[in-house]
Amino acid sequence: MTPLYSLFALLPILLSGFILYTHRRTYGSLDISTESVAYQRQEYHSLLDWDKYALQIVGRPSLVLAGEFHYWRYPDRSRWEHILQQYRALGFNAIRIY
C-alpha cells in the first residue's frame, strides 16, 4: 500500500512538469528585460520628464486627463472615430484602449 501512496505523491509533480514542458515547447519563452524597454531619462528629459508635482512635456507642465474606451463594446468600427472625438471635445488628452 505504501508504494501506491508514493506514486500519488509524485503524480502532481510529474503532471506539473509535463504541463510546463508542453507550454514552453508550444509558446517558447521571451527574453525581455526591463532594461531593453526602460525610459532613458538622460536622453529624453528635454521631451518628457516628471517630478512629484507634474508631468512635463517639452518643458511645459501638463495635466493628464485620461479616459477609457472599450472598443469591443462597439463592434461597428465606423462609430469609433466619433466616440474618440467626443472624448477630445470633453478635454481628455489621453485615452486607454484595451
PDB file of N, CA and C in Angstrom:
ATOM      1  N   MET A   1       0.814  -1.192   0.000  1.00  0.00           N
ATOM      2  CA  MET A   1       0.000   0.000   0.000  1.00  0.00           C
ATOM      3  C   MET A   1       0.862   1.263   0.000  1.00  0.00           C
ATOM      4  N   THR A   2       2.050   1.221   0.603  1.00  0.00           N
ATOM      5  CA  THR A   2       2.920   2.383   0.667  1.00  0.00           C
ATOM      6  C   THR A   2       3.417   2.821  -0.701  1.00  0.00           C
ATOM      7  N   PRO A   3       3.807   1.904  -1.610  1.00  0.00           N
ATOM      8  CA  PRO A   3       4.229   2.371  -2.941  1.00  0.00           C
ATOM      9  C   PRO A   3       3.125   3.118  -3.685  1.00  0.00           C
ATOM     10  N   LEU A   4       1.879   2.721  -3.434  1.00  0.00           N
ATOM     11  CA  LEU A   4       0.767   3.399  -4.080  1.00  0.00           C
ATOM     12  C   LEU A   4       0.658   4.838  -3.592  1.00  0.00           C
ATOM     13  N   TYR A   5       0.835   5.072  -2.295  1.00  0.00           N
ATOM     14  CA  TYR A   5       0.818   6.424  -1.754  1.00  0.00           C
ATOM     15  C   TYR A   5       1.995   7.250  -2.293  1.00  0.00           C
ATOM     16  N   SER A   6       3.140   6.626  -2.462  1.00  0.00           N
ATOM     17  CA  SER A   6       4.297   7.325  -3.019  1.00  0.00           C
ATOM     18  C   SER A   6       4.027   7.755  -4.452  1.00  0.00           C
ATOM     19  N   LEU A   7       3.350   6.891  -5.193  1.00  0.00           N
ATOM     20  CA  LEU A   7       3.013   7.229  -6.576  1.00  0.00           C
ATOM     21  C   LEU A   7       2.062   8.421  -6.617  1.00  0.00           C
ATOM     22  N   PHE A   8       1.070   8.432  -5.731  1.00  0.00           N
ATOM     23  CA  PHE A   8       0.137   9.554  -5.686  1.00  0.00           C
ATOM     24  C   PHE A   8       0.828  10.848  -5.254  1.00  0.00           C
ATOM     25  N   ALA A   9       1.869  10.752  -4.437  1.00  0.00           N
ATOM     26  CA  ALA A   9       2.612  11.937  -4.014  1.00  0.00           C
ATOM     27  C   ALA A   9       3.428  12.513  -5.160  1.00  0.00           C
ATOM     28  N   LEU A  10       3.927  11.668  -6.057  1.00  0.00           N
ATOM     29  CA  LEU A  10       4.734  12.129  -7.187  1.00  0.00           C
ATOM     30  C   LEU A  10       3.898  12.579  -8.375  1.00  0.00           C
ATOM     31  N   LEU A  11       2.679  12.121  -8.432  1.00  0.00           N
ATOM     32  CA  LEU A  11       1.826  12.435  -9.583  1.00  0.00           C
ATOM     33  C   LEU A  11       1.647  13.936  -9.823  1.00  0.00           C
ATOM     34  N   PRO A  12       1.344  14.792  -8.831  1.00  0.00           N
ATOM     35  CA  PRO A  12       1.216  16.235  -9.104  1.00  0.00           C
ATOM     36  C   PRO A  12       2.517  16.867  -9.598  1.00  0.00           C
ATOM     37  N   ILE A  13       3.646  16.407  -9.087  1.00  0.00           N
ATOM     38  CA  ILE A  13       4.931  16.955  -9.522  1.00  0.00           C
ATOM     39  C   ILE A  13       5.191  16.595 -10.972  1.00  0.00           C
ATOM     40  N   LEU A  14       4.955  15.335 -11.319  1.00  0.00           N
ATOM     41  CA  LEU A  14       5.166  14.903 -12.703  1.00  0.00           C
ATOM     42  C   LEU A  14       4.191  15.590 -13.651  1.00  0.00           C
ATOM     43  N   LEU A  15       2.958  15.737 -13.238  1.00  0.00           N
ATOM     44  CA  LEU A  15       1.957  16.391 -14.083  1.00  0.00           C
ATOM     45  C   LEU A  15       2.295  17.866 -14.312  1.00  0.00           C
ATOM     46  N   SER A  16       2.693  18.581 -13.260  1.00  0.00           N
ATOM     47  CA  SER A  16       3.039  19.992 -13.442  1.00  0.00           C
ATOM     48  C   SER A  16       4.301  20.149 -14.289  1.00  0.00           C
ATOM     49  N   GLY A  17       5.258  19.244 -14.155  1.00  0.00           N
ATOM     50  CA  GLY A  17       6.445  19.286 -15.007  1.00  0.00           C
ATOM     51  C   GLY A  17       6.099  19.066 -16.466  1.00  0.00           C
ATOM     52  N   PHE A  18       5.184  18.148 -16.729  1.00  0.00           N
ATOM     53  CA  PHE A  18       4.757  17.882 -18.112  1.00  0.00           C
ATOM     54  C   PHE A  18       4.034  19.088 -18.694  1.00  0.00           C
ATOM     55  N   ILE A  19       3.171  19.719 -17.903  1.00  0.00           N
ATOM     56  CA  ILE A  19       2.442  20.900 -18.379  1.00  0.00           C
ATOM     57  C   ILE A  19       3.417  22.041 -18.672  1.00  0.00           C
ATOM     58  N   LEU A  20       4.382  22.244 -17.808  1.00  0.00           N
ATOM     59  CA  LEU A  20       5.385  23.288 -18.037  1.00  0.00           C
ATOM     60  C   LEU A  20       6.197  23.005 -19.297  1.00  0.00           C
ATOM     61  N   TYR A  21       6.594  21.762 -19.485  1.00  0.00           N
ATOM     62  CA  TYR A  21       7.351  21.387 -20.675  1.00  0.00           C
ATOM     63  C   TYR A  21       6.548  21.633 -21.947  1.00  0.00           C
ATOM     64  N   THR A  22       5.285  21.219 -21.974  1.00  0.00           N
ATOM     65  CA  THR A  22       4.479  21.398 -23.180  1.00  0.00           C
ATOM     66  C   THR A  22       4.190  22.871 -23.442  1.00  0.00           C
ATOM     67  N   HIS A  23       4.010  23.657 -22.384  1.00  0.00           N
ATOM     68  CA  HIS A  23       3.762  25.089 -22.577  1.00  0.00           C
ATOM     69  C   HIS A  23       4.982  25.765 -23.196  1.00  0.00           C
ATOM     70  N   ARG A  24       6.153  25.482 -22.674  1.00  0.00           N
ATOM     71  CA  ARG A  24       7.373  26.094 -23.232  1.00  0.00           C
ATOM     72  C   ARG A  24       7.640  25.595 -24.642  1.00  0.00           C
ATOM     73  N   ARG A  25       7.339  24.353 -24.902  1.00  0.00           N
ATOM     74  CA  ARG A  25       7.553  23.794 -26.237  1.00  0.00           C
ATOM     75  C   ARG A  25       6.610  24.454 -27.247  1.00  0.00           C
ATOM     76  N   THR A  26       5.387  24.736 -26.815  1.00  0.00           N
ATOM     77  CA  THR A  26       4.403  25.324 -27.714  1.00  0.00           C
ATOM     78  C   THR A  26       4.613  26.821 -27.893  1.00  0.00           C
ATOM     79  N   TYR A  27       4.771  27.552 -26.793  1.00  0.00           N
ATOM     80  CA  TYR A  27       4.810  29.010 -26.853  1.00  0.00           C
ATOM     81  C   TYR A  27       6.209  29.606 -26.759  1.00  0.00           C
ATOM     82  N   GLY A  28       7.186  28.832 -26.344  1.00  0.00           N
ATOM     83  CA  GLY A  28       8.540  29.349 -26.211  1.00  0.00           C
ATOM     84  C   GLY A  28       8.656  30.234 -24.981  1.00  0.00           C
ATOM     85  N   SER A  29       9.745  30.950 -24.885  1.00  0.00           N
ATOM     86  CA  SER A  29       9.936  31.874 -23.768  1.00  0.00           C
ATOM     87  C   SER A  29      10.506  33.175 -24.317  1.00  0.00           C
ATOM     88  N   LEU A  30      10.111  34.261 -23.717  1.00  0.00           N
ATOM     89  CA  LEU A  30      10.564  35.582 -24.149  1.00  0.00           C
ATOM     90  C   LEU A  30      11.702  36.044 -23.255  1.00  0.00           C
ATOM     91  N   ASP A  31      12.750  36.507 -23.856  1.00  0.00           N
ATOM     92  CA  ASP A  31      13.877  37.020 -23.086  1.00  0.00           C
ATOM     93  C   ASP A  31      13.848  38.550 -23.067  1.00  0.00           C
ATOM     94  N   ILE A  32      12.762  39.092 -22.547  1.00  0.00           N
ATOM     95  CA  ILE A  32      12.597  40.537 -22.475  1.00  0.00           C
ATOM     96  C   ILE A  32      12.968  40.987 -21.067  1.00  0.00           C
ATOM     97  N   SER A  33      13.807  41.976 -20.999  1.00  0.00           N
ATOM     98  CA  SER A  33      14.161  42.545 -19.701  1.00  0.00           C
ATOM     99  C   SER A  33      13.640  43.973 -19.632  1.00  0.00           C
ATOM    100  N   THR A  34      13.528  44.491 -18.457  1.00  0.00           N
ATOM    101  CA  THR A  34      13.051  45.863 -18.326  1.00  0.00           C
ATOM    102  C   THR A  34      14.083  46.862 -18.825  1.00  0.00           C
ATOM    103  N   GLU A  35      15.337  46.478 -18.866  1.00  0.00           N
ATOM    104  CA  GLU A  35      16.367  47.396 -19.352  1.00  0.00           C
ATOM    105  C   GLU A  35      16.201  47.697 -20.838  1.00  0.00           C
ATOM    106  N   SER A  36      15.696  46.719 -21.589  1.00  0.00           N
ATOM    107  CA  SER A  36      15.565  46.936 -23.029  1.00  0.00           C
ATOM    108  C   SER A  36      14.412  47.865 -23.377  1.00  0.00           C
ATOM    109  N   VAL A  37      13.455  48.048 -22.486  1.00  0.00           N
ATOM    110  CA  VAL A  37      12.302  48.895 -22.769  1.00  0.00           C
ATOM    111  C   VAL A  37      12.176  50.072 -21.801  1.00  0.00           C
ATOM    112  N   ALA A  38      13.134  50.246 -20.927  1.00  0.00           N
ATOM    113  CA  ALA A  38      13.053  51.295 -19.912  1.00  0.00           C
ATOM    114  C   ALA A  38      13.227  52.685 -20.532  1.00  0.00           C
ATOM    115  N   TYR A  39      12.569  53.655 -19.921  1.00  0.00           N
ATOM    116  CA  TYR A  39      12.678  55.051 -20.341  1.00  0.00           C
ATOM    117  C   TYR A  39      14.076  55.554 -20.009  1.00  0.00           C
ATOM    118  N   GLN A  40      14.752  56.118 -20.988  1.00  0.00           N
ATOM    119  CA  GLN A  40      16.106  56.628 -20.787  1.00  0.00           C
ATOM    120  C   GLN A  40      16.018  58.122 -20.491  1.00  0.00           C
ATOM    121  N   ARG A  41      15.967  58.431 -19.223  1.00  0.00           N
ATOM    122  CA  ARG A  41      15.711  59.804 -18.787  1.00  0.00           C
ATOM    123  C   ARG A  41      16.808  60.764 -19.204  1.00  0.00           C
ATOM    124  N   GLN A  42      18.052  60.334 -19.176  1.00  0.00           N
ATOM    125  CA  GLN A  42      19.161  61.218 -19.555  1.00  0.00           C
ATOM    126  C   GLN A  42      19.040  61.661 -21.009  1.00  0.00           C
ATOM    127  N   GLU A  43      18.544  60.773 -21.853  1.00  0.00           N
ATOM    128  CA  GLU A  43      18.473  61.078 -23.282  1.00  0.00           C
ATOM    129  C   GLU A  43      17.226  61.877 -23.658  1.00  0.00           C
ATOM    130  N   TYR A  44      16.108  61.597 -23.008  1.00  0.00           N
ATOM    131  CA  TYR A  44      14.835  62.183 -23.430  1.00  0.00           C
ATOM    132  C   TYR A  44      14.242  63.181 -22.440  1.00  0.00           C
ATOM    133  N   HIS A  45      15.015  63.626 -21.461  1.00  0.00           N
ATOM    134  CA  HIS A  45      14.438  64.518 -20.457  1.00  0.00           C
ATOM    135  C   HIS A  45      13.969  65.857 -21.020  1.00  0.00           C
ATOM    136  N   SER A  46      14.501  66.282 -22.155  1.00  0.00           N
ATOM    137  CA  SER A  46      14.035  67.550 -22.734  1.00  0.00           C
ATOM    138  C   SER A  46      12.650  67.393 -23.374  1.00  0.00           C
ATOM    139  N   LEU A  47      12.267  66.176 -23.753  1.00  0.00           N
ATOM    140  CA  LEU A  47      10.952  65.941 -24.342  1.00  0.00           C
ATOM    141  C   LEU A  47       9.911  65.546 -23.301  1.00  0.00           C
ATOM    142  N   LEU A  48      10.283  64.634 -22.424  1.00  0.00           N
ATOM    143  CA  LEU A  48       9.340  64.117 -21.442  1.00  0.00           C
ATOM    144  C   LEU A  48      10.056  63.931 -20.118  1.00  0.00           C
ATOM    145  N   ASP A  49       9.547  64.572 -19.085  1.00  0.00           N
ATOM    146  CA  ASP A  49      10.141  64.456 -17.762  1.00  0.00           C
ATOM    147  C   ASP A  49       9.036  64.628 -16.727  1.00  0.00           C
ATOM    148  N   TRP A  50       9.315  64.317 -15.485  1.00  0.00           N
ATOM    149  CA  TRP A  50       8.337  64.456 -14.417  1.00  0.00           C
ATOM    150  C   TRP A  50       9.051  64.655 -13.097  1.00  0.00           C
ATOM    151  N   ASP A  51       8.314  65.231 -12.193  1.00  0.00           N
ATOM    152  CA  ASP A  51       8.753  65.322 -10.803  1.00  0.00           C
ATOM    153  C   ASP A  51       7.534  64.969  -9.960  1.00  0.00           C
ATOM    154  N   LYS A  52       7.598  65.236  -8.661  1.00  0.00           N
ATOM    155  CA  LYS A  52       6.475  64.837  -7.817  1.00  0.00           C
ATOM    156  C   LYS A  52       5.259  65.746  -7.967  1.00  0.00           C
ATOM    157  N   TYR A  53       5.390  66.802  -8.737  1.00  0.00           N
ATOM    158  CA  TYR A  53       4.289  67.730  -8.906  1.00  0.00           C
ATOM    159  C   TYR A  53       3.598  67.648 -10.270  1.00  0.00           C
ATOM    160  N   ALA A  54       4.348  67.356 -11.335  1.00  0.00           N
ATOM    161  CA  ALA A  54       3.739  67.425 -12.663  1.00  0.00           C
ATOM    162  C   ALA A  54       4.514  66.590 -13.682  1.00  0.00           C
ATOM    163  N   LEU A  55       3.815  66.288 -14.742  1.00  0.00           N
ATOM    164  CA  LEU A  55       4.419  65.691 -15.929  1.00  0.00           C
ATOM    165  C   LEU A  55       4.776  66.840 -16.861  1.00  0.00           C
ATOM    166  N   GLN A  56       5.991  66.863 -17.352  1.00  0.00           N
ATOM    167  CA  GLN A  56       6.428  67.947 -18.221  1.00  0.00           C
ATOM    168  C   GLN A  56       6.644  67.414 -19.629  1.00  0.00           C
ATOM    169  N   ILE A  57       5.928  67.981 -20.568  1.00  0.00           N
ATOM    170  CA  ILE A  57       6.063  67.624 -21.974  1.00  0.00           C
ATOM    171  C   ILE A  57       6.678  68.814 -22.677  1.00  0.00           C
ATOM    172  N   VAL A  58       7.847  68.635 -23.252  1.00  0.00           N
ATOM    173  CA  VAL A  58       8.643  69.672 -23.898  1.00  0.00           C
ATOM    174  C   VAL A  58       8.817  70.871 -22.956  1.00  0.00           C
ATOM    175  N   GLY A  59       9.097  70.579 -21.707  1.00  0.00           N
ATOM    176  CA  GLY A  59       9.392  71.622 -20.736  1.00  0.00           C
ATOM    177  C   GLY A  59       8.198  72.305 -20.099  1.00  0.00           C
ATOM    178  N   ARG A  60       6.980  72.010 -20.564  1.00  0.00           N
ATOM    179  CA  ARG A  60       5.784  72.652 -20.003  1.00  0.00           C
ATOM    180  C   ARG A  60       5.049  71.675 -19.092  1.00  0.00           C
ATOM    181  N   PRO A  61       4.692  72.093 -17.882  1.00  0.00           N
ATOM    182  CA  PRO A  61       3.896  71.216 -17.016  1.00  0.00           C
ATOM    183  C   PRO A  61       2.556  70.898 -17.676  1.00  0.00           C
ATOM    184  N   SER A  62       2.179  69.640 -17.669  1.00  0.00           N
ATOM    185  CA  SER A  62       0.950  69.217 -18.345  1.00  0.00           C
ATOM    186  C   SER A  62       0.091  68.391 -17.401  1.00  0.00           C
ATOM    187  N   LEU A  63      -1.188  68.623 -17.477  1.00  0.00           N
ATOM    188  CA  LEU A  63      -2.156  67.857 -16.717  1.00  0.00           C
ATOM    189  C   LEU A  63      -2.687  66.747 -17.630  1.00  0.00           C
ATOM    190  N   VAL A  64      -2.617  65.521 -17.175  1.00  0.00           N
ATOM    191  CA  VAL A  64      -3.107  64.401 -17.973  1.00  0.00           C
ATOM    192  C   VAL A  64      -4.539  64.109 -17.554  1.00  0.00           C
ATOM    193  N   LEU A  65      -5.448  64.274 -18.488  1.00  0.00           N
ATOM    194  CA  LEU A  65      -6.850  63.917 -18.286  1.00  0.00           C
ATOM    195  C   LEU A  65      -7.129  62.715 -19.174  1.00  0.00           C
ATOM    196  N   ALA A  66      -7.376  61.579 -18.567  1.00  0.00           N
ATOM    197  CA  ALA A  66      -7.485  60.338 -19.331  1.00  0.00           C
ATOM    198  C   ALA A  66      -8.840  59.680 -19.137  1.00  0.00           C
ATOM    199  N   GLY A  67      -9.224  58.917 -20.125  1.00  0.00           N
ATOM    200  CA  GLY A  67     -10.439  58.122 -20.080  1.00  0.00           C
ATOM    201  C   GLY A  67     -10.161  56.752 -20.661  1.00  0.00           C
ATOM    202  N   GLU A  68     -11.171  55.912 -20.671  1.00  0.00           N
ATOM    203  CA  GLU A  68     -11.027  54.565 -21.221  1.00  0.00           C
ATOM    204  C   GLU A  68     -12.047  54.356 -22.328  1.00  0.00           C
ATOM    205  N   PHE A  69     -11.631  53.625 -23.335  1.00  0.00           N
ATOM    206  CA  PHE A  69     -12.505  53.283 -24.452  1.00  0.00           C
ATOM    207  C   PHE A  69     -12.458  51.778 -24.649  1.00  0.00           C
ATOM    208  N   HIS A  70     -13.592  51.131 -24.467  1.00  0.00           N
ATOM    209  CA  HIS A  70     -13.687  49.681 -24.659  1.00  0.00           C
ATOM    210  C   HIS A  70     -14.203  49.420 -26.069  1.00  0.00           C
ATOM    211  N   TYR A  71     -13.276  49.277 -26.988  1.00  0.00           N
ATOM    212  CA  TYR A  71     -13.664  49.143 -28.393  1.00  0.00           C
ATOM    213  C   TYR A  71     -14.485  47.888 -28.650  1.00  0.00           C
ATOM    214  N   TRP A  72     -14.306  46.869 -27.864  1.00  0.00           N
ATOM    215  CA  TRP A  72     -15.034  45.624 -28.097  1.00  0.00           C
ATOM    216  C   TRP A  72     -16.515  45.757 -27.774  1.00  0.00           C
ATOM    217  N   ARG A  73     -16.890  46.843 -27.121  1.00  0.00           N
ATOM    218  CA  ARG A  73     -18.315  47.075 -26.869  1.00  0.00           C
ATOM    219  C   ARG A  73     -19.006  47.726 -28.066  1.00  0.00           C
ATOM    220  N   TYR A  74     -18.217  48.232 -28.995  1.00  0.00           N
ATOM    221  CA  TYR A  74     -18.739  48.861 -30.210  1.00  0.00           C
ATOM    222  C   TYR A  74     -18.179  48.118 -31.417  1.00  0.00           C
ATOM    223  N   PRO A  75     -18.805  47.047 -31.825  1.00  0.00           N
ATOM    224  CA  PRO A  75     -18.256  46.274 -32.939  1.00  0.00           C
ATOM    225  C   PRO A  75     -18.297  47.016 -34.276  1.00  0.00           C
ATOM    226  N   ASP A  76     -19.117  48.045 -34.360  1.00  0.00           N
ATOM    227  CA  ASP A  76     -19.204  48.834 -35.586  1.00  0.00           C
ATOM    228  C   ASP A  76     -18.078  49.862 -35.592  1.00  0.00           C
ATOM    229  N   ARG A  77     -17.032  49.614 -36.359  1.00  0.00           N
ATOM    230  CA  ARG A  77     -15.851  50.485 -36.363  1.00  0.00           C
ATOM    231  C   ARG A  77     -16.136  51.894 -36.858  1.00  0.00           C
ATOM    232  N   SER A  78     -17.170  52.076 -37.617  1.00  0.00           N
ATOM    233  CA  SER A  78     -17.457  53.412 -38.135  1.00  0.00           C
ATOM    234  C   SER A  78     -17.843  54.375 -37.009  1.00  0.00           C
ATOM    235  N   ARG A  79     -18.246  53.874 -35.850  1.00  0.00           N
ATOM    236  CA  ARG A  79     -18.624  54.729 -34.719  1.00  0.00           C
ATOM    237  C   ARG A  79     -17.430  55.108 -33.857  1.00  0.00           C
ATOM    238  N   TRP A  80     -16.328  54.418 -33.981  1.00  0.00           N
ATOM    239  CA  TRP A  80     -15.168  54.645 -33.115  1.00  0.00           C
ATOM    240  C   TRP A  80     -14.631  56.064 -33.226  1.00  0.00           C
ATOM    241  N   GLU A  81     -14.476  56.549 -34.437  1.00  0.00           N
ATOM    242  CA  GLU A  81     -13.902  57.885 -34.628  1.00  0.00           C
ATOM    243  C   GLU A  81     -14.760  58.951 -33.959  1.00  0.00           C
ATOM    244  N   HIS A  82     -16.071  58.834 -34.106  1.00  0.00           N
ATOM    245  CA  HIS A  82     -16.970  59.813 -33.493  1.00  0.00           C
ATOM    246  C   HIS A  82     -16.867  59.761 -31.966  1.00  0.00           C
ATOM    247  N   ILE A  83     -16.799  58.575 -31.411  1.00  0.00           N
ATOM    248  CA  ILE A  83     -16.693  58.435 -29.953  1.00  0.00           C
ATOM    249  C   ILE A  83     -15.378  59.016 -29.453  1.00  0.00           C
ATOM    250  N   LEU A  84     -14.283  58.754 -30.144  1.00  0.00           N
ATOM    251  CA  LEU A  84     -12.989  59.296 -29.735  1.00  0.00           C
ATOM    252  C   LEU A  84     -12.955  60.818 -29.876  1.00  0.00           C
ATOM    253  N   GLN A  85     -13.643  61.350 -30.857  1.00  0.00           N
ATOM    254  CA  GLN A  85     -13.740  62.807 -30.987  1.00  0.00           C
ATOM    255  C   GLN A  85     -14.529  63.412 -29.829  1.00  0.00           C
ATOM    256  N   GLN A  86     -15.509  62.682 -29.320  1.00  0.00           N
ATOM    257  CA  GLN A  86     -16.256  63.163 -28.164  1.00  0.00           C
ATOM    258  C   GLN A  86     -15.360  63.229 -26.927  1.00  0.00           C
ATOM    259  N   TYR A  87     -14.477  62.248 -26.768  1.00  0.00           N
ATOM    260  CA  TYR A  87     -13.512  62.312 -25.672  1.00  0.00           C
ATOM    261  C   TYR A  87     -12.662  63.575 -25.786  1.00  0.00           C
ATOM    262  N   ARG A  88     -12.193  63.859 -26.977  1.00  0.00           N
ATOM    263  CA  ARG A  88     -11.350  65.044 -27.204  1.00  0.00           C
ATOM    264  C   ARG A  88     -12.136  66.313 -26.912  1.00  0.00           C
ATOM    265  N   ALA A  89     -13.414  66.360 -27.313  1.00  0.00           N
ATOM    266  CA  ALA A  89     -14.247  67.542 -27.070  1.00  0.00           C
ATOM    267  C   ALA A  89     -14.474  67.770 -25.575  1.00  0.00           C
ATOM    268  N   LEU A  90     -14.446  66.704 -24.790  1.00  0.00           N
ATOM    269  CA  LEU A  90     -14.611  66.835 -23.341  1.00  0.00           C
ATOM    270  C   LEU A  90     -13.335  67.282 -22.645  1.00  0.00           C
ATOM    271  N   GLY A  91     -12.230  67.352 -23.387  1.00  0.00           N
ATOM    272  CA  GLY A  91     -10.987  67.838 -22.818  1.00  0.00           C
ATOM    273  C   GLY A  91      -9.976  66.758 -22.456  1.00  0.00           C
ATOM    274  N   PHE A  92     -10.283  65.509 -22.756  1.00  0.00           N
ATOM    275  CA  PHE A  92      -9.333  64.440 -22.467  1.00  0.00           C
ATOM    276  C   PHE A  92      -8.170  64.511 -23.441  1.00  0.00           C
ATOM    277  N   ASN A  93      -6.949  64.321 -22.917  1.00  0.00           N
ATOM    278  CA  ASN A  93      -5.776  64.336 -23.792  1.00  0.00           C
ATOM    279  C   ASN A  93      -5.041  62.999 -23.790  1.00  0.00           C
ATOM    280  N   ALA A  94      -5.606  62.012 -23.130  1.00  0.00           N
ATOM    281  CA  ALA A  94      -5.060  60.656 -23.156  1.00  0.00           C
ATOM    282  C   ALA A  94      -6.207  59.676 -23.040  1.00  0.00           C
ATOM    283  N   ILE A  95      -6.055  58.531 -23.636  1.00  0.00           N
ATOM    284  CA  ILE A  95      -7.100  57.530 -23.575  1.00  0.00           C
ATOM    285  C   ILE A  95      -6.470  56.145 -23.498  1.00  0.00           C
ATOM    286  N   ARG A  96      -7.087  55.318 -22.702  1.00  0.00           N
ATOM    287  CA  ARG A  96      -6.627  53.935 -22.562  1.00  0.00           C
ATOM    288  C   ARG A  96      -7.562  53.057 -23.369  1.00  0.00           C
ATOM    289  N   ILE A  97      -6.981  52.314 -24.281  1.00  0.00           N
ATOM    290  CA  ILE A  97      -7.773  51.435 -25.148  1.00  0.00           C
ATOM    291  C   ILE A  97      -7.317  50.016 -24.890  1.00  0.00           C
ATOM    292  N   TYR A  98      -8.258  49.163 -24.544  1.00  0.00           N
ATOM    293  CA  TYR A  98      -7.932  47.745 -24.381  1.00  0.00           C
ATOM    294  C   TYR A  98      -9.131  46.900 -24.688  1.00  0.00           C
TER     295      TYR A  98
END
